[in-house]
Amino acid sequence: MHTPLCGHATGHPREYAAEAVRKGLQEIGFSEHNPMPAKFDDWRMDWVDFTEYLRLVEEARAEFPQLPIRLGLECDFIPGKEGWIRELATKAHFDYFIGAVHYITPDWDVDNPLKLARWKDQPVEEVWTKYFNAVTQAAQSGLFDFLAHPDLVKKFGHRPKGDLRPYYKDTLDAIEAAGIAMEVSTAGLRKEVMEIYPSKTFIEEAFRRKIPILISSDAHAPAEVGYEFDRAVALVQEVGYRELSSFRGRKRVSVPLG
Ligand code: ZN
Ligand code: FE
């Protein structure tokens, strides 16, 4: 979940925590878009706000001692910036680092609505191939505990025709080989695609490989905490999952589902 520090989310972490308690969630976690050493784009927290981020999460923890509140970061995987991610990991007692791919080239974050026109420049197959190549690299980097929204590239509904498994395969193999988990995010239900990230086919292929999962809302406002979790739980149970993952001090623990 996010905080106002990224510039596109609203609400103090205490409001997210209050909503989580109201909805009966057993734990929550904050994972703001990671700061970069220098100005990078306009949708992440600035490095100068990092201590403020820690302070906001501590405030929520102090006010809701009955609710475990984990500390994480949603880190963009950018080739060449691996050292910075490693350095960030030493800056606080993190519970988890999420590897996220938004950028498929240095200037195109594929989920950015301001860059929708870019989709006309190249075939959807090429964009999808680039996207999943980047997610594969993120899995192989060894920097992350789990991956965010594995098929975010579908956000606006751009999708190749036919069987999508060839696009997914290398990414799934890399996640399995890395021994990391992946997110099943209800955020996609709030976007044009109106579908959970990742697709049911992707989740089925993950289950076949025994890849651990967790369910997230990617809340950018208190009301989005636990958004449509019933649908996500039903989906992963239908596929066969009986456990979810939780992260403490960057160690994964399994928790029974349901
Ligand atoms: Zn965000
Ligand atoms: Fe993201």
Coordinates of C-alpha atoms and ligand atoms in Angstrom, one line a residue:
M1 CA 0.0 0.0 0.0
H2 CA 1.1 3.6 -0.6
T3 CA 1.3 6.9 1.2
P4 CA 0.9 10.5 0.0
L5 CA 4.7 10.7 -0.4
C6 CA 4.5 9.3 -4.0
G7 CA 2.3 12.2 -5.0
H8 CA -0.6 10.0 -6.4
A9 CA -2.0 8.4 -3.2
T10 CA -4.0 9.9 -0.4
G11 CA -4.5 9.3 3.3
H12 CA -2.3 8.9 6.3
P13 CA -1.1 5.3 7.0
R14 CA -3.3 5.4 10.2
E15 CA -6.3 5.7 8.0
Y16 CA -5.3 2.6 6.0
A17 CA -4.7 0.8 9.2
A18 CA -8.2 1.8 10.5
E19 CA -9.8 0.5 7.3
A20 CA -7.8 -2.8 7.6
V21 CA -9.1 -3.3 11.2
R22 CA -12.6 -2.4 10.1
K23 CA -12.4 -5.1 7.3
G24 CA -10.8 -7.7 9.6
L25 CA -7.5 -8.0 7.8
Q26 CA -4.8 -9.7 9.9
E27 CA -1.9 -7.7 8.8
I28 CA -1.0 -4.9 6.3
G29 CA 2.1 -3.6 4.7
F30 CA 3.3 -0.3 3.2
S31 CA 5.4 -0.3 0.1
E32 CA 5.9 3.1 -1.3
H33 CA 7.4 3.5 -4.8
N34 CA 11.1 3.5 -4.0
P35 CA 13.1 6.7 -4.0
M36 CA 15.9 7.1 -6.6
P37 CA 19.3 8.8 -5.8
A38 CA 18.3 11.7 -8.2
K39 CA 15.1 13.0 -9.7
F40 CA 13.7 10.2 -11.9
D41 CA 10.0 10.7 -12.5
D42 CA 7.1 12.3 -10.9
W43 CA 5.3 9.3 -9.3
R44 CA 7.7 8.1 -6.5
M45 CA 8.7 9.3 -3.1
D46 CA 11.8 11.6 -3.0
W47 CA 14.8 10.4 -1.1
V48 CA 14.5 13.5 1.1
D49 CA 11.2 12.2 2.3
F50 CA 12.5 8.7 3.2
T51 CA 12.7 9.4 7.0
E52 CA 9.2 10.9 6.8
Y53 CA 8.0 7.6 5.3
L54 CA 9.4 5.6 8.2
R55 CA 7.8 8.1 10.6
L56 CA 4.4 7.8 9.0
V57 CA 4.5 4.0 9.2
E58 CA 5.7 4.2 12.9
E59 CA 2.8 6.5 13.7
A60 CA 0.3 3.9 12.3
R61 CA 2.0 1.1 14.2
A62 CA 1.8 3.1 17.5
E63 CA -1.9 3.8 17.0
F64 CA -2.8 0.2 16.0
P65 CA -0.6 -2.0 18.2
Q66 CA -3.1 -4.9 17.6
L67 CA -2.4 -4.9 13.8
P68 CA 0.9 -6.1 12.4
I69 CA 2.1 -3.3 10.0
R70 CA 4.9 -4.4 7.7
L71 CA 7.4 -2.1 6.1
G72 CA 8.4 -2.5 2.5
L73 CA 9.2 -0.7 -0.7
E74 CA 7.9 -1.2 -4.3
C75 CA 11.2 -1.0 -6.2
D76 CA 11.4 -0.4 -9.9
F77 CA 13.7 -2.9 -11.5
I78 CA 15.9 -0.7 -13.7
P79 CA 19.0 -2.4 -15.2
G80 CA 22.1 -0.5 -13.9
K81 CA 20.3 0.6 -10.7
E82 CA 20.8 -2.7 -8.8
G83 CA 23.4 -1.2 -6.5
W84 CA 21.1 1.5 -5.4
I85 CA 18.4 -1.1 -4.5
R86 CA 20.9 -3.0 -2.4
E87 CA 21.9 0.3 -0.7
L88 CA 18.3 1.1 0.1
A89 CA 17.8 -2.3 1.7
T90 CA 20.3 -1.2 4.4
K91 CA 18.4 2.0 5.3
A92 CA 15.7 0.6 7.5
H93 CA 14.4 -2.7 9.0
F94 CA 12.4 -3.7 6.0
D95 CA 10.0 -6.7 6.0
Y96 CA 9.9 -7.0 2.2
F97 CA 11.1 -5.5 -1.1
I98 CA 8.8 -5.8 -4.1
G99 CA 10.2 -6.0 -7.5
A100 CA 8.1 -4.0 -10.0
V101 CA 8.4 -3.4 -13.7
H102 CA 6.7 -0.3 -15.0
Y103 CA 9.5 0.8 -17.5
I104 CA 10.2 -1.3 -20.6
T105 CA 12.6 1.4 -21.9
P106 CA 14.1 4.3 -20.0
D107 CA 11.3 6.7 -21.1
W108 CA 8.3 4.4 -21.3
D109 CA 6.5 3.4 -18.1
V110 CA 3.8 1.3 -19.8
D111 CA 1.1 1.9 -17.1
N112 CA 1.4 5.7 -17.5
P113 CA -1.9 7.0 -18.9
L114 CA 0.0 10.1 -20.2
K115 CA 1.9 7.8 -22.5
L116 CA -1.0 5.9 -24.0
A117 CA -0.1 7.2 -27.5
R118 CA 3.1 5.2 -27.4
W119 CA 1.1 2.0 -27.9
K120 CA 0.6 3.0 -31.5
D121 CA 4.4 3.0 -32.2
Q122 CA 4.9 -0.8 -32.0
P123 CA 3.0 -4.0 -32.1
V124 CA 1.4 -5.2 -28.9
E125 CA 3.4 -8.5 -29.2
E126 CA 6.7 -6.5 -29.1
V127 CA 5.6 -4.5 -26.0
W128 CA 4.5 -7.7 -24.2
T129 CA 7.8 -9.5 -25.0
K130 CA 9.8 -6.5 -23.7
Y131 CA 7.6 -6.3 -20.6
F132 CA 8.0 -10.0 -19.6
N133 CA 11.7 -9.9 -20.4
A134 CA 12.1 -7.1 -17.9
V135 CA 10.0 -9.0 -15.3
T136 CA 12.2 -12.0 -15.9
Q137 CA 15.3 -9.9 -15.2
A138 CA 13.7 -8.5 -12.1
A139 CA 13.1 -12.1 -10.8
Q140 CA 16.7 -13.1 -11.6
S141 CA 18.2 -10.0 -9.9
G142 CA 18.1 -11.5 -6.4
L143 CA 17.0 -8.1 -5.1
F144 CA 13.4 -8.8 -4.3
D145 CA 11.2 -11.0 -2.1
F146 CA 8.3 -11.0 -4.5
L147 CA 7.1 -9.4 -7.7
A148 CA 4.4 -6.9 -8.1
H149 CA 1.5 -7.1 -10.6
P150 CA 3.3 -9.6 -13.0
D151 CA 1.2 -8.7 -16.1
L152 CA 0.7 -5.0 -15.5
V153 CA 1.3 -4.5 -19.2
K154 CA -2.3 -5.4 -19.8
K155 CA -3.5 -2.4 -17.7
F156 CA -5.3 -0.6 -20.5
G157 CA -6.5 -3.7 -22.2
H158 CA -3.7 -4.1 -24.8
R159 CA -3.3 -7.9 -25.2
P160 CA -2.0 -10.1 -28.0
K161 CA -4.5 -12.6 -29.4
G162 CA -4.4 -16.3 -28.6
D163 CA -2.6 -18.3 -26.0
L164 CA -0.6 -16.0 -23.7
R165 CA 1.5 -18.7 -22.0
P166 CA 4.5 -18.3 -24.4
Y167 CA 4.8 -14.7 -23.1
Y168 CA 4.6 -15.9 -19.5
K169 CA 6.9 -18.9 -19.6
D170 CA 10.4 -17.5 -19.0
T171 CA 9.1 -15.2 -16.3
L172 CA 7.4 -18.0 -14.4
D173 CA 10.5 -20.2 -14.8
A174 CA 12.7 -17.3 -13.4
I175 CA 10.3 -16.8 -10.5
E176 CA 10.4 -20.5 -9.7
A177 CA 14.2 -20.7 -10.0
A178 CA 14.7 -17.6 -7.8
G179 CA 12.5 -19.1 -5.1
I180 CA 10.6 -15.8 -4.7
A181 CA 6.8 -15.2 -4.5
M182 CA 4.4 -13.2 -6.6
E183 CA 1.6 -10.8 -5.9
V184 CA -2.0 -11.4 -6.9
S185 CA -3.3 -7.8 -7.0
T186 CA -6.8 -6.6 -7.1
A187 CA -5.6 -3.2 -8.5
G188 CA -6.3 -4.4 -12.0
L189 CA -10.0 -4.6 -11.2
R190 CA -9.9 -0.8 -10.8
K191 CA -8.2 -0.2 -14.1
E192 CA -9.4 -0.3 -17.8
V193 CA -8.6 -4.0 -18.1
M194 CA -10.9 -4.8 -15.1
E195 CA -9.0 -8.0 -14.3
I196 CA -6.8 -9.1 -11.4
Y197 CA -3.0 -9.0 -12.0
P198 CA -1.9 -11.5 -13.1
S199 CA -4.4 -13.5 -15.3
K200 CA -5.9 -16.7 -14.2
T201 CA -3.8 -18.6 -16.7
F202 CA -0.6 -17.0 -15.2
I203 CA -1.8 -18.0 -11.7
E204 CA -2.5 -21.6 -12.9
E205 CA 1.0 -21.8 -14.3
A206 CA 2.5 -20.4 -11.1
F207 CA 0.6 -23.0 -9.0
R208 CA 1.9 -25.8 -11.3
R209 CA 5.5 -24.5 -10.4
K210 CA 4.6 -24.2 -6.7
I211 CA 5.3 -20.4 -6.7
P212 CA 4.2 -18.8 -3.5
I213 CA 1.7 -16.0 -3.7
L214 CA 0.2 -13.2 -1.7
I215 CA -2.9 -11.1 -2.2
S216 CA -2.6 -7.3 -2.3
S217 CA -4.8 -4.3 -3.0
D218 CA -2.0 -1.9 -4.0
A219 CA -4.2 0.6 -2.2
H220 CA -3.6 4.3 -3.1
A221 CA -6.4 5.5 -0.8
P222 CA -7.8 4.2 2.5
A223 CA -11.0 3.0 0.9
E224 CA -9.0 0.7 -1.4
V225 CA -7.6 -1.4 1.5
G226 CA -8.6 -5.0 1.0
Y227 CA -10.3 -4.0 -2.2
E228 CA -12.2 -7.0 -3.7
F229 CA -10.2 -9.5 -1.7
D230 CA -13.1 -12.0 -1.8
R231 CA -12.7 -12.2 -5.5
A232 CA -8.9 -12.7 -5.3
V233 CA -9.3 -15.4 -2.6
A234 CA -11.9 -17.2 -4.7
L235 CA -9.7 -17.1 -7.8
V236 CA -6.6 -18.5 -6.1
Q237 CA -8.5 -21.1 -4.3
E238 CA -10.1 -22.2 -7.5
V239 CA -6.7 -22.6 -9.0
G240 CA -5.7 -24.7 -6.0
Y241 CA -3.8 -22.4 -3.6
R242 CA -4.3 -23.1 0.1
E243 CA -1.6 -20.9 1.5
L244 CA -0.6 -17.2 1.2
S245 CA 2.8 -15.6 2.1
S246 CA 3.7 -13.0 4.7
F247 CA 7.0 -11.3 5.1
R248 CA 8.9 -10.4 8.2
G249 CA 12.4 -9.1 8.2
R250 CA 12.7 -10.2 4.6
K251 CA 11.8 -13.8 5.4
R252 CA 8.8 -15.5 3.9
V253 CA 6.3 -17.3 6.1
S254 CA 3.3 -19.3 4.9
V255 CA -0.1 -18.6 6.3
P256 CA -3.1 -20.9 5.7
L257 CA -5.8 -19.4 3.4
G258 CA -9.3 -19.2 4.6
Ligands
ZN1 ZN 1.5 3.9 -7.3
FE2 FE 3.4 -0.8 -9.3

